[in-house]
Short mmCIF file of C-alpha atoms in Angstrom, two decimals:
data_model
loop_
_atom_site.label_atom_id
_atom_site.label_comp_id
_atom_site.label_asym_id
_atom_site.label_seq_id
_atom_site.Cartn_x
_atom_site.Cartn_y
_atom_site.Cartn_z
CA UNK A 1 244.65 20.42 142.30
CA UNK A 2 247.14 20.31 139.41
CA UNK A 3 244.79 18.14 137.36
CA UNK A 4 241.90 20.50 138.01
CA UNK A 5 243.94 23.55 137.04
CA UNK A 6 245.23 21.92 133.86
CA UNK A 7 241.67 21.17 132.80
CA UNK A 8 240.96 24.91 132.70
CA UNK A 9 242.68 25.21 129.31
CA UNK A 10 239.88 23.22 127.65
CA UNK A 11 237.06 24.81 129.63
CA UNK A 12 234.23 26.85 128.16
CA UNK A 13 234.48 30.68 128.24
CA UNK A 14 232.07 30.85 131.18
CA UNK A 15 234.09 28.28 133.10
CA UNK A 16 237.31 30.14 132.33
CA UNK A 17 235.76 33.28 133.77
CA UNK A 18 235.06 31.35 136.98
CA UNK A 19 238.68 30.14 137.03
CA UNK A 20 239.68 33.78 137.13
CA UNK A 21 238.71 33.84 140.81
CA UNK A 22 241.57 31.41 141.55
CA UNK A 23 244.70 33.42 142.30
CA UNK A 24 246.91 30.47 141.32
CA UNK A 25 244.87 29.50 138.24
CA UNK A 26 246.39 28.66 134.87
CA UNK A 27 246.12 32.19 133.48
CA UNK A 28 246.55 34.03 136.79
CA UNK A 29 249.18 36.73 137.18
CA UNK A 30 251.22 35.51 140.14
CA UNK A 31 253.96 38.14 139.95
CA UNK A 32 252.42 40.18 142.77
CA UNK A 33 252.08 37.18 145.12
CA UNK A 34 254.55 36.65 147.97
CA UNK A 35 257.63 34.58 147.12
CA UNK A 36 259.67 32.13 149.20
CA UNK A 37 263.34 31.19 148.92
CA UNK A 38 262.55 27.50 148.38
CA UNK A 39 260.89 26.82 144.98
CA UNK A 40 257.40 25.35 145.04
CA UNK A 41 258.39 21.97 143.59
CA UNK A 42 261.21 21.59 146.10
CA UNK A 43 258.95 22.60 148.97
CA UNK A 44 256.42 19.92 147.99
CA UNK A 45 259.20 17.35 147.77
CA UNK A 46 260.44 18.40 151.21
CA UNK A 47 256.93 18.16 152.68
CA UNK A 48 256.54 14.62 151.31
CA UNK A 49 259.87 13.73 152.92
CA UNK A 50 258.72 15.14 156.27
CA UNK A 51 255.60 12.94 156.09
CA UNK A 52 257.52 9.79 155.21
CA UNK A 53 257.68 6.88 157.71
CA UNK A 54 261.41 7.56 158.12
CA UNK A 55 260.82 11.12 159.40
CA UNK A 56 257.24 11.11 160.73
CA UNK A 57 257.08 14.91 161.21
CA UNK A 58 259.96 14.75 163.64
CA UNK A 59 258.91 11.66 165.58
CA UNK A 60 261.23 9.23 163.75
CA UNK A 61 264.30 11.41 163.21
CA UNK A 62 264.64 12.67 166.76
CA UNK A 63 263.20 16.03 165.80
CA UNK A 64 266.00 16.77 163.32
CA UNK A 65 263.53 18.12 160.75
CA UNK A 66 262.04 20.61 163.23
CA UNK A 67 263.35 24.14 163.68
CA UNK A 68 264.40 25.29 167.17
CA UNK A 69 261.35 27.58 167.34
CA UNK A 70 258.94 24.89 166.08
CA UNK A 71 255.34 24.99 167.29
CA UNK A 72 252.49 22.51 167.01
CA UNK A 73 248.97 23.94 166.94
CA UNK A 74 245.68 22.14 166.35
CA UNK A 75 242.01 22.88 166.97
CA UNK A 76 242.25 22.60 170.76
CA UNK A 77 245.87 21.64 171.48
CA UNK A 78 248.67 24.16 171.33
CA UNK A 79 250.56 26.08 170.47
CA UNK A 80 253.22 23.91 172.10
CA UNK A 81 256.96 23.95 171.53
CA UNK A 82 259.32 21.42 170.00
CA UNK A 83 260.21 19.37 173.07
CA UNK A 84 256.67 19.25 174.42
CA UNK A 85 255.40 18.13 171.02
CA UNK A 86 257.89 15.27 170.78
CA UNK A 87 257.23 14.22 174.36
CA UNK A 88 253.45 14.27 173.93
CA UNK A 89 253.47 12.12 170.79
CA UNK A 90 255.88 9.68 172.38
CA UNK A 91 253.63 9.25 175.43
CA UNK A 92 250.58 8.27 173.34
CA UNK A 93 252.37 5.36 171.59
CA UNK A 94 249.65 5.16 168.93
CA UNK A 95 251.67 2.78 166.79
CA UNK A 96 251.81 0.25 169.63
CA UNK A 97 248.02 0.07 169.74
CA UNK A 98 247.04 0.51 166.11
CA UNK A 99 247.99 -0.47 162.59
CA UNK A 100 247.70 3.00 161.05
CA UNK A 101 247.45 4.06 157.41
CA UNK A 102 247.65 7.89 157.17
CA UNK A 103 246.33 8.23 153.57
CA UNK A 104 247.75 11.68 152.73
CA UNK A 105 246.60 13.49 149.58
CA UNK A 106 245.93 16.90 148.00
CA UNK A 107 249.26 18.59 148.72
CA UNK A 108 249.66 22.21 147.58
CA UNK A 109 251.63 25.36 148.40
CA UNK A 110 249.68 28.32 149.77
CA UNK A 111 250.01 31.16 147.22
CA UNK A 112 249.39 33.77 149.93
CA UNK A 113 251.86 32.24 152.39
CA UNK A 114 254.43 30.51 150.17
CA UNK A 115 256.33 28.81 153.00
CA UNK A 116 253.18 26.84 153.90
CA UNK A 117 252.19 23.47 152.43
CA UNK A 118 248.58 22.33 152.83
CA UNK A 119 247.42 18.72 152.53
CA UNK A 120 244.62 16.38 153.61
CA UNK A 121 244.40 12.89 155.02
CA UNK A 122 241.80 10.27 155.90
CA UNK A 123 243.34 8.03 158.56
CA UNK A 124 242.26 4.40 158.70
CA UNK A 125 243.49 2.05 161.42
CA UNK A 126 242.94 -1.28 163.12
CA UNK A 127 243.02 -1.65 166.90
CA UNK A 128 245.73 -4.32 167.24
CA UNK A 129 247.32 -3.63 170.63
CA UNK A 130 246.57 -2.39 174.13
CA UNK A 131 245.93 1.36 174.19
CA UNK A 132 245.17 3.36 177.35
CA UNK A 133 243.92 0.17 179.00
CA UNK A 134 241.73 -0.88 176.07
CA UNK A 135 242.60 -4.41 174.96
CA UNK A 136 243.04 -5.06 171.21
CA UNK A 137 239.62 -5.43 169.61
CA UNK A 138 240.36 -5.57 165.90
CA UNK A 139 238.04 -2.59 165.45
CA UNK A 140 238.41 -0.73 162.19
CA UNK A 141 238.82 2.99 162.85
CA UNK A 142 238.05 5.67 160.28
CA UNK A 143 238.92 9.26 161.13
CA UNK A 144 237.14 12.22 159.54
CA UNK A 145 239.03 14.00 156.76
CA UNK A 146 241.59 16.38 158.23
CA UNK A 147 243.37 19.37 156.73
CA UNK A 148 247.03 19.83 157.74
CA UNK A 149 249.69 22.46 157.24
CA UNK A 150 253.47 22.54 157.41
CA UNK A 151 255.29 25.88 157.62
CA UNK A 152 258.97 25.86 156.62
CA UNK A 153 261.86 28.18 157.38
CA UNK A 154 264.48 29.11 154.77
CA UNK A 155 266.60 26.08 155.71
CA UNK A 156 263.78 23.65 154.98
CA UNK A 157 263.08 22.97 158.66
CA UNK A 158 259.48 22.74 159.88
CA UNK A 159 258.55 25.84 161.86
CA UNK A 160 254.89 24.98 162.45
CA UNK A 161 252.64 21.96 162.05
CA UNK A 162 248.92 21.74 162.70
CA UNK A 163 245.72 20.05 161.60
CA UNK A 164 241.96 20.44 161.89
CA UNK A 165 238.93 18.23 161.24
CA UNK A 166 237.40 19.16 157.89
CA UNK A 167 234.10 17.23 158.17
CA UNK A 168 233.12 16.02 161.64
CA UNK A 169 230.15 14.02 160.32
CA UNK A 170 232.39 11.45 158.63
CA UNK A 171 234.24 8.51 160.15
CA UNK A 172 233.56 6.64 163.40
CA UNK A 173 235.60 8.70 165.88
CA UNK A 174 232.85 11.06 166.94
CA UNK A 175 234.16 13.73 164.59
CA UNK A 176 237.44 13.87 166.52
CA UNK A 177 240.82 13.84 164.82
CA UNK A 178 244.34 13.01 165.94
CA UNK A 179 244.94 11.07 169.15
CA UNK A 180 241.58 12.21 170.57
CA UNK A 181 239.84 10.30 167.78
CA UNK A 182 241.66 7.07 168.64
CA UNK A 183 240.79 7.50 172.32
CA UNK A 184 237.11 7.96 171.54
CA UNK A 185 237.00 5.06 169.09
CA UNK A 186 238.20 2.52 171.70
CA UNK A 187 236.09 3.95 174.52
CA UNK A 188 238.91 5.68 176.40
CA UNK A 189 238.36 9.44 175.88
CA UNK A 190 239.90 11.85 178.35
CA UNK A 191 237.28 13.29 180.77
CA UNK A 192 237.30 16.75 179.19
CA UNK A 193 234.87 18.36 176.71
CA UNK A 194 237.61 18.64 174.07
CA UNK A 195 237.83 14.82 173.94
CA UNK A 196 234.09 14.40 173.35
CA UNK A 197 232.10 14.72 170.11
CA UNK A 198 230.88 18.23 169.41
CA UNK A 199 227.73 19.16 171.31
CA UNK A 200 225.92 22.47 171.13
CA UNK A 201 226.06 24.50 174.32
CA UNK A 202 222.87 25.34 176.20
CA UNK A 203 223.17 28.99 175.15
CA UNK A 204 223.58 28.05 171.49
CA UNK A 205 220.57 25.72 171.66
CA UNK A 206 218.47 28.47 173.23
CA UNK A 207 219.66 31.01 170.64
CA UNK A 208 218.70 28.60 167.84
CA UNK A 209 215.30 27.99 169.44
CA UNK A 210 214.57 31.70 169.82
CA UNK A 211 215.75 32.40 166.28
CA UNK A 212 213.50 29.67 164.88
CA UNK A 213 210.55 30.90 166.93
CA UNK A 214 211.00 34.48 165.68
CA UNK A 215 211.17 33.29 162.07
CA UNK A 216 207.89 31.39 162.44
CA UNK A 217 206.33 34.43 164.09
CA UNK A 218 207.49 36.66 161.22
CA UNK A 219 206.02 34.26 158.65
CA UNK A 220 202.63 34.37 160.40
CA UNK A 221 202.65 38.17 160.40
CA UNK A 222 203.48 38.22 156.68
#
C-alpha cells in the first residue's frame, strides 16, 4: 500500500484526481480522522510482533499478548473469549499435522478505526503428520487468500482478532479458511454446513431461476 501511495506523486492529473477518493492518500487531509494513542509505525511493528512465531497471536506466549477482554471472531466462529480461543486452537494441534507457512502481507492501519491493523495471508502447508485421524499424505495445501484484523488497546494488547476468506474460488480447501480449510483438504470436515464449501440454498437457487426467467420474459416483450 505504501508503494502504491508513493507512486501517486508522479501520477497524471486524472490519476491524482482518482487518488483523492483515498482518505489516507498522499495529499489527503487526515487531521479530521480518528487518532489512537499508539503511533501508526509502532502499531504496525507491534502487529508484526504479535504474528511472529514466538508469539503466534497468543498461542506461543501463553496468551500474554491478549487483553483480558479479548475476543476472536471469524466468518462463522465467534465471538469467543480469551480462554476459549486459546483452548480451541490448542485442541486442533495444526502444527502437529502440517508444515505451515502463513505468508502474511499487506499490513496497514485502518484510518477510520486507528487501533485496527489489517493484513492478508495466503497459507501454504504440507500434510506431514496425523490430523483428525487422517494419516500424513504429503499433500500440498493452499488456502484461499484471507483478510485478517487485529484490534489493540492502549497498552498494546490485542483486544480482537478475526479473519475472513477474501476469494473462495482460490486454493484447494473448498474455499474454506482457518482450521476448517485444513479439515476439508485432508477429507476430515466436521459434519456441519459451516465446514463444507459454499453451496447456494434451495431458496437462493429458486430466486435466481425466477429472476433469470423474468429477465428473459422482459427481453421478449421489448
